[in-house]
Coordinates of C-alpha atoms in Angstrom, one line a residue:
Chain A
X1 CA 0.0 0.0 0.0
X2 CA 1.7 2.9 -1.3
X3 CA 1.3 6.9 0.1
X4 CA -0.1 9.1 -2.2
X5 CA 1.4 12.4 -3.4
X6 CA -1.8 14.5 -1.5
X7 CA -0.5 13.1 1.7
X8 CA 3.3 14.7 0.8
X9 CA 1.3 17.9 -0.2
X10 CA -1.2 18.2 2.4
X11 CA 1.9 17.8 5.3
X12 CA 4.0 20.2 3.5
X13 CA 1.0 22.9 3.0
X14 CA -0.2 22.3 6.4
X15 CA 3.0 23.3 8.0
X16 CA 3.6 26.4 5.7
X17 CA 0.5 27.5 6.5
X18 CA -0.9 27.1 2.6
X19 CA -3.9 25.1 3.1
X20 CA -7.4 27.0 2.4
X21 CA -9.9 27.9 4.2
X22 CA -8.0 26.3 7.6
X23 CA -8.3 29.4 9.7
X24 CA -10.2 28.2 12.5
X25 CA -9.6 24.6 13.9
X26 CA -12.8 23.5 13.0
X27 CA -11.5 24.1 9.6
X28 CA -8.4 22.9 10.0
X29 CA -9.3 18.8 9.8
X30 CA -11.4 19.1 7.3
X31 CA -9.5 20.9 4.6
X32 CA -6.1 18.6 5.8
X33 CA -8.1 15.5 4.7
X34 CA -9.1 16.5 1.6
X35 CA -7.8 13.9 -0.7
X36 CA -6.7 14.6 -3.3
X37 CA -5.5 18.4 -3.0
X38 CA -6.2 20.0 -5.7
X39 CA -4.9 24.0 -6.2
X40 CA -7.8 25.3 -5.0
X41 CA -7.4 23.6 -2.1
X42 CA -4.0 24.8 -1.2
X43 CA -4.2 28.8 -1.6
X44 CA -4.0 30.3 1.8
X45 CA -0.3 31.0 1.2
X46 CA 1.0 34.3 -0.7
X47 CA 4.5 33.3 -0.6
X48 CA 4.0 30.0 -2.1
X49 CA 1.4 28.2 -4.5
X50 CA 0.1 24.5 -5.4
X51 CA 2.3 24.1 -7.7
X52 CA 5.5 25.5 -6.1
X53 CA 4.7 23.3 -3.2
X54 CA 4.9 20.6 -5.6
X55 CA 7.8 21.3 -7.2
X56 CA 9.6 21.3 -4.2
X57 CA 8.1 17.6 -3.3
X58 CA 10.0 16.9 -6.6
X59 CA 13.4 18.7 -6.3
X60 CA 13.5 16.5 -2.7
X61 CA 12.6 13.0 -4.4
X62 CA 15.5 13.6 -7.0
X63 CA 17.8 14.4 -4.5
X64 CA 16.8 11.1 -2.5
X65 CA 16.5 9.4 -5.9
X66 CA 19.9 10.7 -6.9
X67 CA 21.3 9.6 -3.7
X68 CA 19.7 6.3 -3.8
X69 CA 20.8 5.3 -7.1
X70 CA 24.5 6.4 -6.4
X71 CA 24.6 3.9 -4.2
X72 CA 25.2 0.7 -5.2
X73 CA 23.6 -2.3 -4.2
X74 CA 21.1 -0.2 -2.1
X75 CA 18.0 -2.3 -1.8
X76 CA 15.8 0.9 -2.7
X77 CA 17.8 0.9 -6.3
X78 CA 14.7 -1.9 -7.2
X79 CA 12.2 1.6 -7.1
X80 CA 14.4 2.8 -9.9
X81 CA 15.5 0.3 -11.6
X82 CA 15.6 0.0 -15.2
X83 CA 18.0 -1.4 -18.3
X84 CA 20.0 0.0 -21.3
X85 CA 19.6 -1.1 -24.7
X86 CA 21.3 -4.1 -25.6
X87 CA 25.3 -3.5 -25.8
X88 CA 27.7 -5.5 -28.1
X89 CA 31.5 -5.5 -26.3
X90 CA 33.5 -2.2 -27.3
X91 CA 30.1 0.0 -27.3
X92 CA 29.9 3.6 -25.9
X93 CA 27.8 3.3 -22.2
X94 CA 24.6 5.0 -22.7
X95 CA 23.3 8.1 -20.7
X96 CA 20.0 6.8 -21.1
X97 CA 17.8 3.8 -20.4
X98 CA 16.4 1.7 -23.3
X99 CA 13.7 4.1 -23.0
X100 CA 15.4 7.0 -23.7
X101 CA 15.3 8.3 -20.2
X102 CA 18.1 9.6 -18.6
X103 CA 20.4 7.2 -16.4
X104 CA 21.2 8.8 -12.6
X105 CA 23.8 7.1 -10.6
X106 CA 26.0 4.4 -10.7
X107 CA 26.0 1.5 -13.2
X108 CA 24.2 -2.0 -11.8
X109 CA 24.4 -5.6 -12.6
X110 CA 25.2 -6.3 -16.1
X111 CA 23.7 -9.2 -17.1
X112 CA 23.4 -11.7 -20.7
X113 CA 20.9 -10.0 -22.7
X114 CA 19.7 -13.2 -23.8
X115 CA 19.9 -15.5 -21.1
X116 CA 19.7 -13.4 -18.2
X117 CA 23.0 -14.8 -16.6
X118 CA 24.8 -12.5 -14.7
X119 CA 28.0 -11.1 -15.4
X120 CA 30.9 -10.6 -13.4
X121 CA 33.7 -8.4 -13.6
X122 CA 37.1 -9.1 -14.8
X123 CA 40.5 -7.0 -15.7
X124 CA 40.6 -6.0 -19.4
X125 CA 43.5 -8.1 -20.0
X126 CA 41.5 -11.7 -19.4
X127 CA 38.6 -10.2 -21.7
X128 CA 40.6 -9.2 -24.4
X129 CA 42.7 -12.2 -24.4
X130 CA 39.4 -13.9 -24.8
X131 CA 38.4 -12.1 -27.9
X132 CA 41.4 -12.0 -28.9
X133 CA 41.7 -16.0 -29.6
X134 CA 37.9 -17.0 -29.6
X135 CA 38.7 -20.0 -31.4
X136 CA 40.4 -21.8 -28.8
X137 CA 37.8 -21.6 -26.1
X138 CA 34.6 -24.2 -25.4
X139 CA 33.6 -23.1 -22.1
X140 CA 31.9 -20.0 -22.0
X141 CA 32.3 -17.6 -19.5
X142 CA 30.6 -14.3 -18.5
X143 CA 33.0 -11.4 -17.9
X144 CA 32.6 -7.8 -18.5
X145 CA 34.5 -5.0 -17.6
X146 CA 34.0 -1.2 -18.3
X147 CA 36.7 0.1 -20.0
X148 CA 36.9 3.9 -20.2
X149 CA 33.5 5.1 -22.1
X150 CA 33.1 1.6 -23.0
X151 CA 31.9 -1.9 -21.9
X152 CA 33.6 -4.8 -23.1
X153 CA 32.5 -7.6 -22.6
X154 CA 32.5 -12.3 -23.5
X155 CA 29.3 -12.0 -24.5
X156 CA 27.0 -11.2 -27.8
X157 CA 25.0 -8.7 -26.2
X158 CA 24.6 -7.4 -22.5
X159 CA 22.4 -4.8 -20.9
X160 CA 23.3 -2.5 -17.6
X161 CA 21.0 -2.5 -15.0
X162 CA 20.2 1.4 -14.1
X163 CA 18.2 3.6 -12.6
X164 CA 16.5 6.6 -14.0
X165 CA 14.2 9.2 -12.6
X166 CA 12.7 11.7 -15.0
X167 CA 11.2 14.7 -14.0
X168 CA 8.1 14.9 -15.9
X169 CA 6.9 11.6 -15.5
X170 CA 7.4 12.4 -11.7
X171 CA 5.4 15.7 -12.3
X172 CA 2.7 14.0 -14.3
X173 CA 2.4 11.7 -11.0
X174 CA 1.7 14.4 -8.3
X175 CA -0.6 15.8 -11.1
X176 CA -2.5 12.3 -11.1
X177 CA -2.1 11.8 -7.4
X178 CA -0.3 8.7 -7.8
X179 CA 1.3 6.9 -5.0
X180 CA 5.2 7.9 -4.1
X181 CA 7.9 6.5 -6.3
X182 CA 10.3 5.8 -3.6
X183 CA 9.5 3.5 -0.7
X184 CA 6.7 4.6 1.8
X185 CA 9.7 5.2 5.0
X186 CA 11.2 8.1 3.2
X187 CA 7.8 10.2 3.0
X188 CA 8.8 11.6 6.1
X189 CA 12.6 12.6 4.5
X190 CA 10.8 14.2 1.1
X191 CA 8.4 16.1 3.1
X192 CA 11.5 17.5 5.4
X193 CA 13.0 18.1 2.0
X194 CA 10.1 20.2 0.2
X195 CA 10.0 22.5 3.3
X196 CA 14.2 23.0 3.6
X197 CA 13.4 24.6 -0.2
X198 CA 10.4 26.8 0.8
X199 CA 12.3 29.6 1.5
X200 CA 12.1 33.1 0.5
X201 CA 14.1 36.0 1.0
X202 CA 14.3 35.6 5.1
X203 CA 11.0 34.1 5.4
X204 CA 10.4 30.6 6.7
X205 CA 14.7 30.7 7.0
X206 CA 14.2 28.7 10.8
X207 CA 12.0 26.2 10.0
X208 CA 13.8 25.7 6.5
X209 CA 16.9 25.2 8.8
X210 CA 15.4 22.5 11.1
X211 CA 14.0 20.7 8.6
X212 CA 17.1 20.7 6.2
X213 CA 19.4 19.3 9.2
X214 CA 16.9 15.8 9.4
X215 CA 17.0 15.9 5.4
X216 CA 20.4 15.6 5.0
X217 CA 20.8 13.3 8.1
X218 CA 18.7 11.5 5.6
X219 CA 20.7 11.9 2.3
X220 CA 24.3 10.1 4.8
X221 CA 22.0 7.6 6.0
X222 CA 21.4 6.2 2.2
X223 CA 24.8 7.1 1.3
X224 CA 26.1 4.5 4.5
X225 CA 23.4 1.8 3.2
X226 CA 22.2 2.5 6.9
X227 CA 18.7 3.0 8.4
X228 CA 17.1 6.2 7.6
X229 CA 16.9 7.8 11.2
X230 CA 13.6 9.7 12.5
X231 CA 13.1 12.9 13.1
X232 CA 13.3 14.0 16.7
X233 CA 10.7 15.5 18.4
X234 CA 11.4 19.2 18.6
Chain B
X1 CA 30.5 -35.6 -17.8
X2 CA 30.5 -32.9 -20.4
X3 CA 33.8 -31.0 -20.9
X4 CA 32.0 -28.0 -19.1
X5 CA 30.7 -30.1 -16.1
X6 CA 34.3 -31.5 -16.4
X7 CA 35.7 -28.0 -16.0
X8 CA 33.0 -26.7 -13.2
X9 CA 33.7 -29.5 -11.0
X10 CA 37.7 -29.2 -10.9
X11 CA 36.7 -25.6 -10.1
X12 CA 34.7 -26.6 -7.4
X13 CA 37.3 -28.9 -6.0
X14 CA 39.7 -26.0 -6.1
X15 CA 37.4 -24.1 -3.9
X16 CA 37.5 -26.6 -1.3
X17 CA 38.7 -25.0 2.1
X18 CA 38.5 -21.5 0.9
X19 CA 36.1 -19.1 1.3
X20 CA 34.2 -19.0 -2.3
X21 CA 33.4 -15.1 -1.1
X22 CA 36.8 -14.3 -1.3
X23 CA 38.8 -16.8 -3.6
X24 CA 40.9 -16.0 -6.0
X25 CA 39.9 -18.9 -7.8
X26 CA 36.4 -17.9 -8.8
X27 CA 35.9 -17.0 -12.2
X28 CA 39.1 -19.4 -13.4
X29 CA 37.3 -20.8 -16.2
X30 CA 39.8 -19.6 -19.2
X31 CA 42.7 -20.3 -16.1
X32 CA 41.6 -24.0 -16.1
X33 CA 40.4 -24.7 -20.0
X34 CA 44.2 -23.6 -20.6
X35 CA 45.4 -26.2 -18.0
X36 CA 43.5 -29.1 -19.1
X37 CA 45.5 -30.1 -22.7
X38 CA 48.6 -30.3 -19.8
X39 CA 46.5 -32.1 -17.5
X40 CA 45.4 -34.7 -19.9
X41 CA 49.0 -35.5 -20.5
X42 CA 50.1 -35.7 -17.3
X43 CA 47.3 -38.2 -16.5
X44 CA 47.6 -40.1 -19.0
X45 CA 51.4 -40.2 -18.9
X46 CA 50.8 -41.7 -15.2
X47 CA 48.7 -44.2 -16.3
X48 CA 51.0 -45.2 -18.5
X49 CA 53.5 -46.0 -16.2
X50 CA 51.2 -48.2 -14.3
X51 CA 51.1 -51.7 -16.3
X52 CA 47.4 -52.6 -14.8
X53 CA 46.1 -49.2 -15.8
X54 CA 47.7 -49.2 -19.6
X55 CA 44.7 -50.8 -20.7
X56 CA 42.4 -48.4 -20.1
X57 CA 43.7 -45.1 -22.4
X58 CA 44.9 -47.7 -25.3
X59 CA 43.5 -47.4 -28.7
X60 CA 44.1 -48.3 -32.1
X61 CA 44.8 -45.6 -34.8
X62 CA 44.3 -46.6 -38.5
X63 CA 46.9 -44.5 -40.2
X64 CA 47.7 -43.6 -43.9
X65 CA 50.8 -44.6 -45.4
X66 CA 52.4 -42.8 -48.6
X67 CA 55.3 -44.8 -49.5
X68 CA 56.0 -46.2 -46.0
X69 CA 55.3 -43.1 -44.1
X70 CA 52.3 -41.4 -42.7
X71 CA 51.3 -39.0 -39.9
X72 CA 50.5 -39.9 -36.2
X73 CA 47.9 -38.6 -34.7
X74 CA 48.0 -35.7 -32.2
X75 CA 47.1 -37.7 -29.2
X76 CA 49.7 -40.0 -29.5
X77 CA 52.6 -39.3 -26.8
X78 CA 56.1 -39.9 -27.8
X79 CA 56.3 -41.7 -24.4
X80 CA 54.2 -44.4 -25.0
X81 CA 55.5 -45.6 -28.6
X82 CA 57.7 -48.1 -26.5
X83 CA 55.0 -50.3 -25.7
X84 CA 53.2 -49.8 -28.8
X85 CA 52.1 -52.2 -31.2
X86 CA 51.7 -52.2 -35.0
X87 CA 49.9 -54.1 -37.1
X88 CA 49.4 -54.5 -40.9
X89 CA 45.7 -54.8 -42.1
X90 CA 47.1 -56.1 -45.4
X91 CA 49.0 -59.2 -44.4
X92 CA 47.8 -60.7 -41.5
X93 CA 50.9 -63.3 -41.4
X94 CA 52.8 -60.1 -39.6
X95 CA 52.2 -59.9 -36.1
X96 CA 53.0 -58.0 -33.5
X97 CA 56.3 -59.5 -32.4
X98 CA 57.7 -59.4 -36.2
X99 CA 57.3 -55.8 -35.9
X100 CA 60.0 -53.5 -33.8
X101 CA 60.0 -49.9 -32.9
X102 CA 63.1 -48.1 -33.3
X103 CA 63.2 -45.2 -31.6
X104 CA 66.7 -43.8 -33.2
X105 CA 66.6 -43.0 -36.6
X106 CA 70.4 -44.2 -37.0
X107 CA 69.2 -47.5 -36.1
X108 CA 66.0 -47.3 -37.7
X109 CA 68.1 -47.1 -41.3
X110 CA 70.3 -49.5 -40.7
X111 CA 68.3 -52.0 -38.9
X112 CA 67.3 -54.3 -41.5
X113 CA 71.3 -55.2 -41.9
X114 CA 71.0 -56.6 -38.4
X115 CA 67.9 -58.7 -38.7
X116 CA 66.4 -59.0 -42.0
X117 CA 63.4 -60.9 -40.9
X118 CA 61.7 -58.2 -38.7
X119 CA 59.7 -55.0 -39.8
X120 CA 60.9 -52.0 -38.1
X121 CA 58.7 -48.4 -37.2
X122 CA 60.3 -45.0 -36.5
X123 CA 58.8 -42.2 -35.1
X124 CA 60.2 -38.1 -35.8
X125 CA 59.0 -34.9 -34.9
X126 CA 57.8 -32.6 -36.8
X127 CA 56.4 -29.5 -35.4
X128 CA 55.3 -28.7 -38.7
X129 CA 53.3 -31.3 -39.8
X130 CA 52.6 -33.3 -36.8
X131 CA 55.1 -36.5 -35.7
X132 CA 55.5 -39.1 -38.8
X133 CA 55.9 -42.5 -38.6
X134 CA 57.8 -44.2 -40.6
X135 CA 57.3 -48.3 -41.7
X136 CA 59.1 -51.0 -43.0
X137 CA 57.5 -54.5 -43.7
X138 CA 59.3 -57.4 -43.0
X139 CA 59.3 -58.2 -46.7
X140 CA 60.8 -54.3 -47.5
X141 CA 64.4 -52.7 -47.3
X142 CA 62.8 -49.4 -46.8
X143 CA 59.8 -47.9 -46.4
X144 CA 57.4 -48.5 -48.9
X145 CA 53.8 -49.5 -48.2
X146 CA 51.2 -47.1 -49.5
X147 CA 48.2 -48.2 -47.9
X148 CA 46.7 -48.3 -43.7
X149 CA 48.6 -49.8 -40.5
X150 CA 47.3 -49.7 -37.3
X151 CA 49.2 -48.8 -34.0
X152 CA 47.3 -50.0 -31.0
X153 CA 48.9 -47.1 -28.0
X154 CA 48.0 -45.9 -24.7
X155 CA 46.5 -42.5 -26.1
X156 CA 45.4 -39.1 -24.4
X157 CA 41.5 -38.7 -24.7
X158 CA 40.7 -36.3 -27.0
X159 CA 39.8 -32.8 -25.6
X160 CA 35.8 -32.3 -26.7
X161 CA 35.1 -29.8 -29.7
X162 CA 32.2 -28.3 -27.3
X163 CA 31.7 -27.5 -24.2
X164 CA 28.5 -29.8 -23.9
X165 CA 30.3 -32.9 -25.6
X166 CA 30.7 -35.6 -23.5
X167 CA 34.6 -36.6 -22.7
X168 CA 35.5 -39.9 -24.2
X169 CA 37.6 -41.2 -21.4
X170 CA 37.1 -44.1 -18.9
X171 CA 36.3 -42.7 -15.2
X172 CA 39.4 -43.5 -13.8
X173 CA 41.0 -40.7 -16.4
X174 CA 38.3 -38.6 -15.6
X175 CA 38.8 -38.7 -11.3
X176 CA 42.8 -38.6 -11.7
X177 CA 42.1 -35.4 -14.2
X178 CA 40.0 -33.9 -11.9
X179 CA 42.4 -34.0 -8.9
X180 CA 45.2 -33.0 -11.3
X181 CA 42.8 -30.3 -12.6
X182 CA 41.7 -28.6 -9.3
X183 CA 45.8 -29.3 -7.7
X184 CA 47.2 -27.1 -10.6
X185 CA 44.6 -24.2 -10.0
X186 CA 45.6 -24.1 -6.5
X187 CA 49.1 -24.2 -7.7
X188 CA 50.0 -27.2 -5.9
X189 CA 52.0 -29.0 -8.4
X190 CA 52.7 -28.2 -11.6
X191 CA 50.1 -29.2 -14.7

């Protein structure tokens, strides 16, 4: 069960104070769990609107996204996951997914693009000794190794296992109200991270401070493959 | 036991008391295929030497003779040509003790002034062409059959063309290879 984007939106309007017609505390509940938040819904705030609220929510998903996906082997990598195109040995690495969408982070498995069998790495000099006198070997063997711009690789064909996040997808989510990309634990890190960004000339500069310190707490924690941590009461 | 399940399991063996996390000997595959034409020879070179095992590598080659001389095959061992035998499909009055191997060429030329009544067969290198055997009939001076003899040897199995071909070797061969196998990838004697 995933959390919807209106939950993100409705916990960063509420605690900037952008939610309509939330005056009185009576109010208050009511216009919180409106679901889903729609502009008119969020336009008690002059300093910022719907939609900069929800840009915000995006800037702080790429930035756990990017973190995330430099990080390799991090179990959250699955959220983002995706593949290149197939690549014969001696091919340029692509910057983009077989989808065209751009590649963030590090490089995954690389596995037989027609088998599925994993890869692993080797120096250059045992693969190109292997290409270099293919008619002398029976056994096959599954050995890659990225060599400058390049892969090269034992194989006919092998695809990268990436991870991509593209902005307007992302956007065309919030806009649909689907549920968060990233896993449900880090709602609490992307709301902390929309808010660090609502900041304008010296308004909102304290709680943008509080909220930025549990954000990046967050951004090490992926980084260390370690438990997010929770925010402490204040 | 294909040659890849061949390969895989001398791996395996090589792995044993290490941790497979943190071996060096994971992903040897190319490391051992380039051990095994070694490894055959050694093997079969051991059994060899053991009179009750001979029997189980020996084979007979049908070779072609061009005027007394012909090529022997590449899985024939030089070392093994002293208990070889050779026989002549063509005449079946010649048998296996009228027929001597001469391993000098010297004496090989000069052998039928000695005893006339014998066949001799010599065996050179030849890096070029592969090793030729040379063969006089006990009816001959020199060499001069055109036509097929047949030299019964110990003989190292053939490495498969595949990596799914079954190796054509008794299991004996195939437990000694794979001790041999998994000893040289640990480096613990020589291939």
């Amino acid at each position: 069960m995933g959390v919807p984007y209106s939950d993100i939106v409705r916990n960063v309007a509420v605690r900037i104070n952008a939610l309509t017609n939330a005056t009185k505390p009576a109010e208050l509940e009511a216009a919180y769990t409106i679901s889903p938040l729609t502009a008119a819904d969020v336009q008690e705030s002059a300093v910022f609107s719907y939609t900069g609220i929800c840009d915000a929510i995006l800037q702080a998903e790429q930035k756990l996204a990017q973190t995330i996906a430099e990080t390799k082997d991090h179990a959250w990598r699955a959220k983002l996951i995706s593949q290149t195109d197939v690549l014969a040995s001696g091919d340029t690495l692509p910057s983009t997914d077989e989808n065209g969408l751009s590649i963030i982070g590090v490089y995954g498995s690389v596995f037989d693009a027609t088998d599925g069998t994993g890869l692993s790495e080797q120096p250059e000099e045992v693969i190109r000794r292997r290409l270099r006198t293919t008619a002398i070997w029976k056994i096959p063997v599954y050995h890659y190794s990225f060599f400058g711009d390049s892969i090269i690789h034992t194989r006919t064909n092998v695809r990268i296992e990436v991870c991509i996040w593209d902005y307007l997808n992302q956007q065309a989510a919030i806009q649909a109200n689907d549920d968060m990309l990233l896993p449900d634990v880090l709602e609490e890190a992307v709301i902390c991270g929309a808010i660090t960004m609502l900041v304008r000339d010296d308004e909102w500069l304290a709680q943008g401070s509080q909220y930025a310190t549990y954000f990046t707490d967050a951004l090490a924690a992926i980084r260390s493959n370690e438990p997010v941590p929770q925010r402490k009461a204040a | 036991m294909s040659y890849e399940e061949f390969v895989a399991t001398a791996l395996q063996m090589a792995l044993s008391g290490a941790d497979a996390s943190q071996s060096d000997l994971l992903n040897m595959e190319m490391t051992a295929e380039s051990l095994v034409s070694n490894v055959f020879r050694t093997v079969t070179l051991t059994i060899c030497a053991d009179p009750d095992k001979r029997s189980l590598l020996r084979r007979s080659h049908t070779i072609a003779l061009t005027s007394g001389v012909g090529t022997l095959p590449t899985t024939v061992l030089m070392e093994t040509l002293p208990g070889a035998v050779v026989l002549d499909p063509d005449d079946a009055t010649i048998t296996a003790d009228d027929m001597s191997f001469v391993s000098e060429y010297q004496d090989f030329v000069t052998a039928k002034g000695f005893e006339s009544r014998l066949g001799y067969w010599h065996v050179d290198a030849n890096t070029t062409t592969g090793n030729t055997i040379s063969y006089i009939r006990p009816s001959d001076t020199v060499p001069t059959k055109t036509g097929n003899i047949t030299l019964i040897t110990v003989t190292v199995p053939t490495i498969p063309a595949t990596s799914s071909t079954t190796l054509d070797a008794p299991q004996e061969f195939i437990n000694l290879a794979l001790a041999q196998l998994a000893n040289a990838l640990r480096m613990k004697e020589a291939a």
